[in-house]
JSON list of C-alpha atoms in Angstrom, two decimals:
[
{"chain": "A", "resi": 1, "resn": "MET", "atom": "CA", "xyz": [4.55, -12.93, 9.33]},
{"chain": "A", "resi": 2, "resn": "PRO", "atom": "CA", "xyz": [4.36, -11.42, 13.18]},
{"chain": "A", "resi": 3, "resn": "GLU", "atom": "CA", "xyz": [0.30, -12.01, 14.40]},
{"chain": "A", "resi": 4, "resn": "ARG", "atom": "CA", "xyz": [-1.75, -9.00, 13.82]},
{"chain": "A", "resi": 5, "resn": "ARG", "atom": "CA", "xyz": [-4.20, -7.31, 16.08]},
{"chain": "A", "resi": 6, "resn": "GLU", "atom": "CA", "xyz": [-7.88, -6.59, 14.94]},
{"chain": "A", "resi": 7, "resn": "ARG", "atom": "CA", "xyz": [-7.58, -3.41, 12.34]},
{"chain": "A", "resi": 8, "resn": "SER", "atom": "CA", "xyz": [-9.19, -0.85, 14.13]},
{"chain": "A", "resi": 9, "resn": "TRP", "atom": "CA", "xyz": [-8.40, 2.14, 11.79]},
{"chain": "A", "resi": 10, "resn": "ARG", "atom": "CA", "xyz": [-11.72, 3.10, 10.55]},
{"chain": "A", "resi": 11, "resn": "ARG", "atom": "CA", "xyz": [-12.82, 3.97, 13.73]},
{"chain": "A", "resi": 12, "resn": "LYS", "atom": "CA", "xyz": [-10.28, 6.47, 14.45]},
{"chain": "A", "resi": 13, "resn": "PRO", "atom": "CA", "xyz": [-9.84, 10.51, 13.53]},
{"chain": "A", "resi": 14, "resn": "LYS", "atom": "CA", "xyz": [-8.01, 10.58, 9.77]},
{"chain": "A", "resi": 15, "resn": "TRP", "atom": "CA", "xyz": [-4.90, 10.99, 11.16]},
{"chain": "A", "resi": 16, "resn": "HIS", "atom": "CA", "xyz": [-3.21, 8.04, 12.83]},
{"chain": "A", "resi": 17, "resn": "ARG", "atom": "CA", "xyz": [-0.48, 4.75, 12.50]},
{"chain": "A", "resi": 18, "resn": "ILE", "atom": "CA", "xyz": [-1.56, 2.13, 10.45]},
{"chain": "A", "resi": 19, "resn": "GLU", "atom": "CA", "xyz": [-1.80, -0.87, 12.54]},
{"chain": "A", "resi": 20, "resn": "PRO", "atom": "CA", "xyz": [-1.28, -4.65, 11.86]},
{"chain": "A", "resi": 21, "resn": "ARG", "atom": "CA", "xyz": [-4.31, -6.75, 11.57]},
{"chain": "A", "resi": 22, "resn": "THR", "atom": "CA", "xyz": [-6.11, -10.07, 12.16]},
{"chain": "A", "resi": 23, "resn": "ILE", "atom": "CA", "xyz": [-5.97, -12.11, 9.34]},
{"chain": "A", "resi": 24, "resn": "HIS", "atom": "CA", "xyz": [-9.41, -14.02, 8.20]},
{"chain": "A", "resi": 25, "resn": "ASP", "atom": "CA", "xyz": [-8.44, -16.44, 5.28]},
{"chain": "A", "resi": 26, "resn": "LEU", "atom": "CA", "xyz": [-9.55, -14.78, 1.59]},
{"chain": "A", "resi": 27, "resn": "ASP", "atom": "CA", "xyz": [-6.62, -16.26, -0.14]},
{"chain": "A", "resi": 28, "resn": "GLY", "atom": "CA", "xyz": [-8.55, -19.00, -2.04]},
{"chain": "A", "resi": 29, "resn": "PHE", "atom": "CA", "xyz": [-11.45, -16.71, -3.51]},
{"chain": "A", "resi": 30, "resn": "ALA", "atom": "CA", "xyz": [-8.99, -14.25, -4.57]},
{"chain": "A", "resi": 31, "resn": "GLU", "atom": "CA", "xyz": [-7.21, -16.64, -6.28]},
{"chain": "A", "resi": 32, "resn": "ALA", "atom": "CA", "xyz": [-10.03, -17.73, -8.26]},
{"chain": "A", "resi": 33, "resn": "ILE", "atom": "CA", "xyz": [-10.97, -14.14, -9.79]},
{"chain": "A", "resi": 34, "resn": "ASP", "atom": "CA", "xyz": [-8.89, -13.19, -13.04]},
{"chain": "A", "resi": 35, "resn": "PRO", "atom": "CA", "xyz": [-8.84, -9.35, -12.74]},
{"chain": "A", "resi": 36, "resn": "ALA", "atom": "CA", "xyz": [-8.05, -9.26, -16.58]},
{"chain": "A", "resi": 37, "resn": "LYS", "atom": "CA", "xyz": [-11.52, -10.75, -17.27]},
{"chain": "A", "resi": 38, "resn": "LEU", "atom": "CA", "xyz": [-13.59, -7.77, -15.49]},
{"chain": "A", "resi": 39, "resn": "THR", "atom": "CA", "xyz": [-14.26, -4.17, -16.98]},
{"chain": "A", "resi": 40, "resn": "PRO", "atom": "CA", "xyz": [-12.22, -1.54, -14.54]},
{"chain": "A", "resi": 41, "resn": "ALA", "atom": "CA", "xyz": [-15.73, -0.70, -13.23]},
{"chain": "A", "resi": 42, "resn": "GLN", "atom": "CA", "xyz": [-16.60, -4.43, -12.65]},
{"chain": "A", "resi": 43, "resn": "PHE", "atom": "CA", "xyz": [-13.17, -4.41, -10.99]},
{"chain": "A", "resi": 44, "resn": "VAL", "atom": "CA", "xyz": [-13.93, -1.53, -8.81]},
{"chain": "A", "resi": 45, "resn": "ARG", "atom": "CA", "xyz": [-17.50, -3.02, -8.27]},
{"chain": "A", "resi": 46, "resn": "LEU", "atom": "CA", "xyz": [-15.75, -6.25, -6.85]},
{"chain": "A", "resi": 47, "resn": "ILE", "atom": "CA", "xyz": [-13.08, -4.38, -4.48]},
{"chain": "A", "resi": 48, "resn": "GLU", "atom": "CA", "xyz": [-16.25, -2.02, -3.64]},
{"chain": "A", "resi": 49, "resn": "VAL", "atom": "CA", "xyz": [-18.30, -5.81, -2.26]},
{"chain": "A", "resi": 50, "resn": "LEU", "atom": "CA", "xyz": [-15.31, -7.08, -0.85]},
{"chain": "A", "resi": 51, "resn": "ASP", "atom": "CA", "xyz": [-14.77, -3.89, 1.46]},
{"chain": "A", "resi": 52, "resn": "ASP", "atom": "CA", "xyz": [-18.37, -4.07, 2.36]},
{"chain": "A", "resi": 53, "resn": "LEU", "atom": "CA", "xyz": [-18.17, -7.26, 3.57]},
{"chain": "A", "resi": 54, "resn": "GLY", "atom": "CA", "xyz": [-15.24, -6.49, 5.54]},
{"chain": "A", "resi": 55, "resn": "GLN", "atom": "CA", "xyz": [-17.30, -3.14, 7.03]},
{"chain": "A", "resi": 56, "resn": "SER", "atom": "CA", "xyz": [-19.82, -5.44, 8.27]},
{"chain": "A", "resi": 57, "resn": "GLY", "atom": "CA", "xyz": [-18.18, -7.89, 10.63]},
{"chain": "A", "resi": 58, "resn": "THR", "atom": "CA", "xyz": [-18.33, -11.02, 8.12]},
{"chain": "A", "resi": 59, "resn": "GLY", "atom": "CA", "xyz": [-14.40, -11.87, 8.14]},
{"chain": "A", "resi": 60, "resn": "LEU", "atom": "CA", "xyz": [-14.00, -11.34, 4.16]},
{"chain": "A", "resi": 61, "resn": "GLU", "atom": "CA", "xyz": [-11.73, -8.43, 4.15]},
{"chain": "A", "resi": 62, "resn": "PHE", "atom": "CA", "xyz": [-8.57, -7.57, 2.57]},
{"chain": "A", "resi": 63, "resn": "ALA", "atom": "CA", "xyz": [-6.93, -8.31, 5.64]},
{"chain": "A", "resi": 64, "resn": "GLY", "atom": "CA", "xyz": [-7.49, -11.80, 5.31]},
{"chain": "A", "resi": 65, "resn": "MET", "atom": "CA", "xyz": [-5.41, -12.04, 1.80]},
{"chain": "A", "resi": 66, "resn": "SER", "atom": "CA", "xyz": [-1.76, -12.91, 2.88]},
{"chain": "A", "resi": 67, "resn": "THR", "atom": "CA", "xyz": [1.12, -10.78, 1.13]},
{"chain": "A", "resi": 68, "resn": "HIS", "atom": "CA", "xyz": [1.71, -12.88, -1.38]},
{"chain": "A", "resi": 69, "resn": "VAL", "atom": "CA", "xyz": [-1.62, -13.61, -2.53]},
{"chain": "A", "resi": 70, "resn": "PHE", "atom": "CA", "xyz": [-2.26, -9.61, -2.08]},
{"chain": "A", "resi": 71, "resn": "ILE", "atom": "CA", "xyz": [0.51, -9.05, -4.45]},
{"chain": "A", "resi": 72, "resn": "ARG", "atom": "CA", "xyz": [-0.09, -11.14, -7.04]},
{"chain": "A", "resi": 73, "resn": "PHE", "atom": "CA", "xyz": [-3.56, -10.00, -7.32]},
{"chain": "A", "resi": 74, "resn": "LEU", "atom": "CA", "xyz": [-2.17, -6.56, -7.58]},
{"chain": "A", "resi": 75, "resn": "SER", "atom": "CA", "xyz": [-0.02, -7.81, -10.23]},
{"chain": "A", "resi": 76, "resn": "ARG", "atom": "CA", "xyz": [-2.78, -8.93, -12.76]},
{"chain": "A", "resi": 77, "resn": "CYS", "atom": "CA", "xyz": [-4.70, -5.91, -12.55]},
{"chain": "A", "resi": 78, "resn": "SER", "atom": "CA", "xyz": [-4.25, -3.38, -15.52]},
{"chain": "A", "resi": 79, "resn": "ARG", "atom": "CA", "xyz": [-3.40, -0.43, -15.29]},
{"chain": "A", "resi": 80, "resn": "ASP", "atom": "CA", "xyz": [-6.93, 1.02, -16.45]},
{"chain": "A", "resi": 81, "resn": "HIS", "atom": "CA", "xyz": [-8.38, -0.97, -13.55]},
{"chain": "A", "resi": 82, "resn": "LEU", "atom": "CA", "xyz": [-5.84, 0.25, -10.85]},
{"chain": "A", "resi": 83, "resn": "GLU", "atom": "CA", "xyz": [-6.55, 3.84, -11.99]},
{"chain": "A", "resi": 84, "resn": "ALA", "atom": "CA", "xyz": [-10.30, 3.22, -11.93]},
{"chain": "A", "resi": 85, "resn": "LEU", "atom": "CA", "xyz": [-9.38, 2.02, -8.35]},
{"chain": "A", "resi": 86, "resn": "MET", "atom": "CA", "xyz": [-7.71, 4.87, -7.36]},
{"chain": "A", "resi": 87, "resn": "GLU", "atom": "CA", "xyz": [-10.63, 7.54, -8.55]},
{"chain": "A", "resi": 88, "resn": "GLN", "atom": "CA", "xyz": [-12.44, 6.17, -5.93]},
{"chain": "A", "resi": 89, "resn": "PRO", "atom": "CA", "xyz": [-11.54, 7.89, -2.77]},
{"chain": "A", "resi": 90, "resn": "ARG", "atom": "CA", "xyz": [-12.82, 5.60, 0.58]},
{"chain": "A", "resi": 91, "resn": "LEU", "atom": "CA", "xyz": [-11.43, 2.11, -1.95]},
{"chain": "A", "resi": 92, "resn": "ARG", "atom": "CA", "xyz": [-8.10, 4.12, -2.12]},
{"chain": "A", "resi": 93, "resn": "GLN", "atom": "CA", "xyz": [-7.48, 4.98, 0.91]},
{"chain": "A", "resi": 94, "resn": "VAL", "atom": "CA", "xyz": [-8.39, 1.19, 1.75]},
{"chain": "A", "resi": 95, "resn": "VAL", "atom": "CA", "xyz": [-5.92, -0.02, -0.72]},
{"chain": "A", "resi": 96, "resn": "PHE", "atom": "CA", "xyz": [-3.02, 2.44, 0.91]},
{"chain": "A", "resi": 97, "resn": "GLU", "atom": "CA", "xyz": [-3.74, 1.41, 4.24]},
{"chain": "A", "resi": 98, "resn": "GLU", "atom": "CA", "xyz": [-3.05, -2.25, 3.08]},
{"chain": "A", "resi": 99, "resn": "VAL", "atom": "CA", "xyz": [0.04, -1.46, 1.31]},
{"chain": "A", "resi": 100, "resn": "PHE", "atom": "CA", "xyz": [1.49, 0.57, 3.84]},
{"chain": "A", "resi": 101, "resn": "SER", "atom": "CA", "xyz": [0.57, -2.32, 6.78]},
{"chain": "A", "resi": 102, "resn": "ARG", "atom": "CA", "xyz": [1.93, -5.19, 4.96]},
{"chain": "A", "resi": 103, "resn": "MET", "atom": "CA", "xyz": [5.13, -3.26, 4.49]},
{"chain": "A", "resi": 104, "resn": "THR", "atom": "CA", "xyz": [5.56, -2.21, 7.63]},
{"chain": "A", "resi": 105, "resn": "ASP", "atom": "CA", "xyz": [5.09, -6.40, 8.33]},
{"chain": "A", "resi": 106, "resn": "HIS", "atom": "CA", "xyz": [8.20, -7.10, 5.65]},
{"chain": "A", "resi": 107, "resn": "LEU", "atom": "CA", "xyz": [10.76, -4.66, 6.45]},
{"chain": "A", "resi": 108, "resn": "ASP", "atom": "CA", "xyz": [13.92, -6.69, 5.23]},
{"chain": "A", "resi": 109, "resn": "ARG", "atom": "CA", "xyz": [15.25, -6.39, 9.46]},
{"chain": "A", "resi": 110, "resn": "GLN", "atom": "CA", "xyz": [18.78, -7.68, 8.83]},
{"chain": "A", "resi": 111, "resn": "ARG", "atom": "CA", "xyz": [19.01, -5.21, 5.74]},
{"chain": "A", "resi": 112, "resn": "ALA", "atom": "CA", "xyz": [17.86, -2.30, 7.46]},
{"chain": "A", "resi": 113, "resn": "ALA", "atom": "CA", "xyz": [19.37, -3.24, 10.59]},
{"chain": "A", "resi": 114, "resn": "ASN", "atom": "CA", "xyz": [21.05, 0.00, 10.84]},
{"chain": "A", "resi": 115, "resn": "LEU", "atom": "CA", "xyz": [19.20, 2.37, 8.62]},
{"chain": "A", "resi": 116, "resn": "GLN", "atom": "CA", "xyz": [17.26, 5.17, 9.93]},
{"chain": "A", "resi": 117, "resn": "ALA", "atom": "CA", "xyz": [15.10, 6.83, 7.52]},
{"chain": "A", "resi": 118, "resn": "VAL", "atom": "CA", "xyz": [11.54, 8.75, 6.69]},
{"chain": "A", "resi": 119, "resn": "VAL", "atom": "CA", "xyz": [10.06, 8.65, 3.52]},
{"chain": "A", "resi": 120, "resn": "HIS", "atom": "CA", "xyz": [7.43, 10.60, 2.70]},
{"chain": "A", "resi": 121, "resn": "TRP", "atom": "CA", "xyz": [5.12, 9.64, 0.58]},
{"chain": "A", "resi": 122, "resn": "ARG", "atom": "CA", "xyz": [2.56, 12.03, -2.15]},
{"chain": "A", "resi": 123, "resn": "PHE", "atom": "CA", "xyz": [0.11, 10.30, -4.05]},
{"chain": "A", "resi": 124, "resn": "THR", "atom": "CA", "xyz": [-1.44, 12.50, -7.05]},
{"chain": "A", "resi": 125, "resn": "GLY", "atom": "CA", "xyz": [-5.16, 12.92, -7.36]},
{"chain": "A", "resi": 126, "resn": "GLY", "atom": "CA", "xyz": [-5.86, 12.97, -3.40]},
{"chain": "A", "resi": 127, "resn": "THR", "atom": "CA", "xyz": [-8.46, 15.01, -1.16]},
{"chain": "A", "resi": 128, "resn": "GLY", "atom": "CA", "xyz": [-5.21, 16.62, 0.80]},
{"chain": "A", "resi": 129, "resn": "ASP", "atom": "CA", "xyz": [-3.46, 19.72, 0.68]},
{"chain": "A", "resi": 130, "resn": "GLY", "atom": "CA", "xyz": [-2.22, 20.50, -2.90]},
{"chain": "A", "resi": 131, "resn": "GLY", "atom": "CA", "xyz": [-4.29, 17.40, -4.56]},
{"chain": "A", "resi": 132, "resn": "PHE", "atom": "CA", "xyz": [-2.05, 14.54, -2.64]},
{"chain": "A", "resi": 133, "resn": "ASP", "atom": "CA", "xyz": [-2.96, 11.41, -0.37]},
{"chain": "A", "resi": 134, "resn": "ARG", "atom": "CA", "xyz": [-0.34, 11.85, 1.77]},
{"chain": "A", "resi": 135, "resn": "PHE", "atom": "CA", "xyz": [1.34, 8.95, 3.91]},
{"chain": "A", "resi": 136, "resn": "GLU", "atom": "CA", "xyz": [4.97, 8.31, 5.75]},
{"chain": "A", "resi": 137, "resn": "THR", "atom": "CA", "xyz": [7.34, 5.27, 6.39]},
{"chain": "A", "resi": 138, "resn": "VAL", "atom": "CA", "xyz": [9.50, 5.72, 9.02]},
{"chain": "A", "resi": 139, "resn": "ILE", "atom": "CA", "xyz": [12.65, 3.08, 9.17]},
{"chain": "A", "resi": 140, "resn": "ASP", "atom": "CA", "xyz": [14.28, 2.93, 12.66]},
{"chain": "A", "resi": 141, "resn": "ASN", "atom": "CA", "xyz": [17.25, 0.28, 12.87]},
{"chain": "A", "resi": 142, "resn": "GLY", "atom": "CA", "xyz": [14.93, -3.02, 11.62]},
{"chain": "A", "resi": 143, "resn": "THR", "atom": "CA", "xyz": [11.81, -1.61, 12.89]},
{"chain": "A", "resi": 144, "resn": "CYS", "atom": "CA", "xyz": [9.19, 0.17, 10.64]},
{"chain": "A", "resi": 145, "resn": "GLU", "atom": "CA", "xyz": [6.25, 2.21, 11.45]},
{"chain": "A", "resi": 146, "resn": "SER", "atom": "CA", "xyz": [3.86, 4.06, 8.80]},
{"chain": "A", "resi": 147, "resn": "ALA", "atom": "CA", "xyz": [1.03, 6.60, 9.26]},
{"chain": "A", "resi": 148, "resn": "ASP", "atom": "CA", "xyz": [-1.35, 9.21, 7.18]},
{"chain": "A", "resi": 149, "resn": "HIS", "atom": "CA", "xyz": [0.34, 11.80, 8.85]},
{"chain": "A", "resi": 150, "resn": "PRO", "atom": "CA", "xyz": [4.19, 13.06, 8.57]},
{"chain": "A", "resi": 151, "resn": "THR", "atom": "CA", "xyz": [5.95, 13.17, 12.11]},
{"chain": "A", "resi": 152, "resn": "ALA", "atom": "CA", "xyz": [9.27, 13.70, 11.31]},
{"chain": "A", "resi": 153, "resn": "ASP", "atom": "CA", "xyz": [11.23, 15.50, 8.49]},
{"chain": "A", "resi": 154, "resn": "ALA", "atom": "CA", "xyz": [11.41, 13.29, 5.10]},
{"chain": "A", "resi": 155, "resn": "ARG", "atom": "CA", "xyz": [14.86, 11.70, 4.54]},
{"chain": "A", "resi": 156, "resn": "VAL", "atom": "CA", "xyz": [13.25, 11.46, 0.72]},
{"chain": "A", "resi": 157, "resn": "THR", "atom": "CA", "xyz": [9.60, 12.66, -0.35]},
{"chain": "A", "resi": 158, "resn": "ILE", "atom": "CA", "xyz": [8.28, 10.65, -2.91]},
{"chain": "A", "resi": 159, "resn": "THR", "atom": "CA", "xyz": [5.37, 12.19, -5.44]},
{"chain": "A", "resi": 160, "resn": "ILE", "atom": "CA", "xyz": [3.97, 9.40, -7.49]},
{"chain": "A", "resi": 161, "resn": "ALA", "atom": "CA", "xyz": [1.01, 8.75, -9.42]},
{"chain": "A", "resi": 162, "resn": "PRO", "atom": "CA", "xyz": [-1.23, 5.89, -6.99]},
{"chain": "A", "resi": 163, "resn": "ALA", "atom": "CA", "xyz": [-1.33, 3.23, -10.01]},
{"chain": "A", "resi": 164, "resn": "ASP", "atom": "CA", "xyz": [2.49, 3.65, -10.52]},
{"chain": "A", "resi": 165, "resn": "PHE", "atom": "CA", "xyz": [3.29, 2.85, -6.94]},
{"chain": "A", "resi": 166, "resn": "LEU", "atom": "CA", "xyz": [0.71, -0.06, -7.01]},
{"chain": "A", "resi": 167, "resn": "ARG", "atom": "CA", "xyz": [2.69, -1.30, -9.76]},
{"chain": "A", "resi": 168, "resn": "ALA", "atom": "CA", "xyz": [5.65, -0.83, -8.32]},
{"chain": "A", "resi": 169, "resn": "VAL", "atom": "CA", "xyz": [4.71, -2.64, -4.81]},
{"chain": "A", "resi": 170, "resn": "ALA", "atom": "CA", "xyz": [3.53, -5.78, -7.38]},
{"chain": "A", "resi": 171, "resn": "GLY", "atom": "CA", "xyz": [7.14, -5.82, -9.40]},
{"chain": "A", "resi": 172, "resn": "THR", "atom": "CA", "xyz": [5.32, -4.88, -12.89]},
{"chain": "A", "resi": 173, "resn": "VAL", "atom": "CA", "xyz": [7.22, -1.99, -12.93]},
{"chain": "A", "resi": 174, "resn": "SER", "atom": "CA", "xyz": [11.09, -1.16, -11.10]},
{"chain": "A", "resi": 175, "resn": "LEU", "atom": "CA", "xyz": [11.01, 2.15, -9.10]},
{"chain": "A", "resi": 176, "resn": "PRO", "atom": "CA", "xyz": [14.26, 3.24, -11.12]},
{"chain": "A", "resi": 177, "resn": "MET", "atom": "CA", "xyz": [12.11, 2.69, -14.28]},
{"chain": "A", "resi": 178, "resn": "LEU", "atom": "CA", "xyz": [9.43, 5.28, -13.09]},
{"chain": "A", "resi": 179, "resn": "PHE", "atom": "CA", "xyz": [12.78, 7.35, -12.02]},
{"chain": "A", "resi": 180, "resn": "LEU", "atom": "CA", "xyz": [14.08, 7.64, -15.90]},
{"chain": "A", "resi": 181, "resn": "SER", "atom": "CA", "xyz": [10.52, 7.72, -17.24]},
{"chain": "A", "resi": 182, "resn": "ALA", "atom": "CA", "xyz": [10.30, 10.94, -15.47]},
{"chain": "A", "resi": 183, "resn": "LYS", "atom": "CA", "xyz": [6.75, 9.52, -13.28]},
{"chain": "A", "resi": 184, "resn": "VAL", "atom": "CA", "xyz": [8.35, 9.96, -10.41]},
{"chain": "A", "resi": 185, "resn": "LYS", "atom": "CA", "xyz": [9.56, 13.20, -8.69]},
{"chain": "A", "resi": 186, "resn": "VAL", "atom": "CA", "xyz": [12.13, 13.13, -5.70]},
{"chain": "A", "resi": 187, "resn": "LYS", "atom": "CA", "xyz": [13.06, 15.24, -3.23]},
{"chain": "A", "resi": 188, "resn": "GLY", "atom": "CA", "xyz": [15.73, 14.59, -0.90]},
{"chain": "A", "resi": 189, "resn": "ASP", "atom": "CA", "xyz": [18.05, 11.61, -1.18]},
{"chain": "A", "resi": 190, "resn": "ILE", "atom": "CA", "xyz": [17.65, 10.06, -4.78]},
{"chain": "A", "resi": 191, "resn": "ALA", "atom": "CA", "xyz": [19.81, 7.32, -4.37]},
{"chain": "A", "resi": 192, "resn": "PHE", "atom": "CA", "xyz": [18.50, 5.90, -1.20]},
{"chain": "A", "resi": 193, "resn": "ALA", "atom": "CA", "xyz": [14.83, 6.10, -3.15]},
{"chain": "A", "resi": 194, "resn": "ALA", "atom": "CA", "xyz": [15.89, 4.40, -5.86]},
{"chain": "A", "resi": 195, "resn": "THR", "atom": "CA", "xyz": [16.80, 1.25, -3.37]},
{"chain": "A", "resi": 196, "resn": "LEU", "atom": "CA", "xyz": [13.47, 1.59, -0.98]},
{"chain": "A", "resi": 197, "resn": "ILE", "atom": "CA", "xyz": [11.57, -1.23, -2.11]},
{"chain": "A", "resi": 198, "resn": "SER", "atom": "CA", "xyz": [15.05, -3.39, -1.74]},
{"chain": "A", "resi": 199, "resn": "TYR", "atom": "CA", "xyz": [14.17, -2.78, 2.38]},
{"chain": "A", "resi": 200, "resn": "PHE", "atom": "CA", "xyz": [11.41, -4.80, 2.53]},
{"chain": "A", "resi": 201, "resn": "ASP", "atom": "CA", "xyz": [11.09, -8.80, 1.35]},
{"chain": "A", "resi": 202, "resn": "LEU", "atom": "CA", "xyz": [7.68, -8.31, -0.38]},
{"chain": "A", "resi": 203, "resn": "PRO", "atom": "CA", "xyz": [6.70, -11.64, -2.24]},
{"chain": "A", "resi": 204, "resn": "LYS", "atom": "CA", "xyz": [7.41, -11.62, -5.89]},
{"chain": "A", "resi": 205, "resn": "ASN", "atom": "CA", "xyz": [4.02, -12.28, -7.92]}
]
């Protein structure tokens, strides 16, 4: 994984590119937690405390989890846990930032070497226009950048509930299955959207 620069997105205006971050070890703590033993409210409070610790400069923040542990942590969360978390606007943004920064780090550069694609994400239940939170992923010949605003016309626009998105990232549900169950709306290149996750070498839980 490439070296990450210090996280600075919270000091910028809302619209900005999502940058890599400096890592402080949090893996041991995360591995010791079993989300299944927490109620959704307790789980939300745990994430809130971790975020508060990160903002206070203690070095304990989500960027400190390796991506493997981060994915495992998400995979152990129930849908109820994730939905409760996504109902909190500030924490919702924190988790989105984590996921998209890690997707940027984990692009399969060989597989995406000749790929040019812009993906727009619309997450339901958001605070933006039309009730959506919006993000963008730009893949350009083996490089990947993400932002929380559109910068180019999209090859595909994916509308999805945030909890389902996190479940897909964690590997507990597949995007094609979500398509088939009508839990994802796609505008544009549907075939590309169905294979999108395969362009990222995210660790398996």
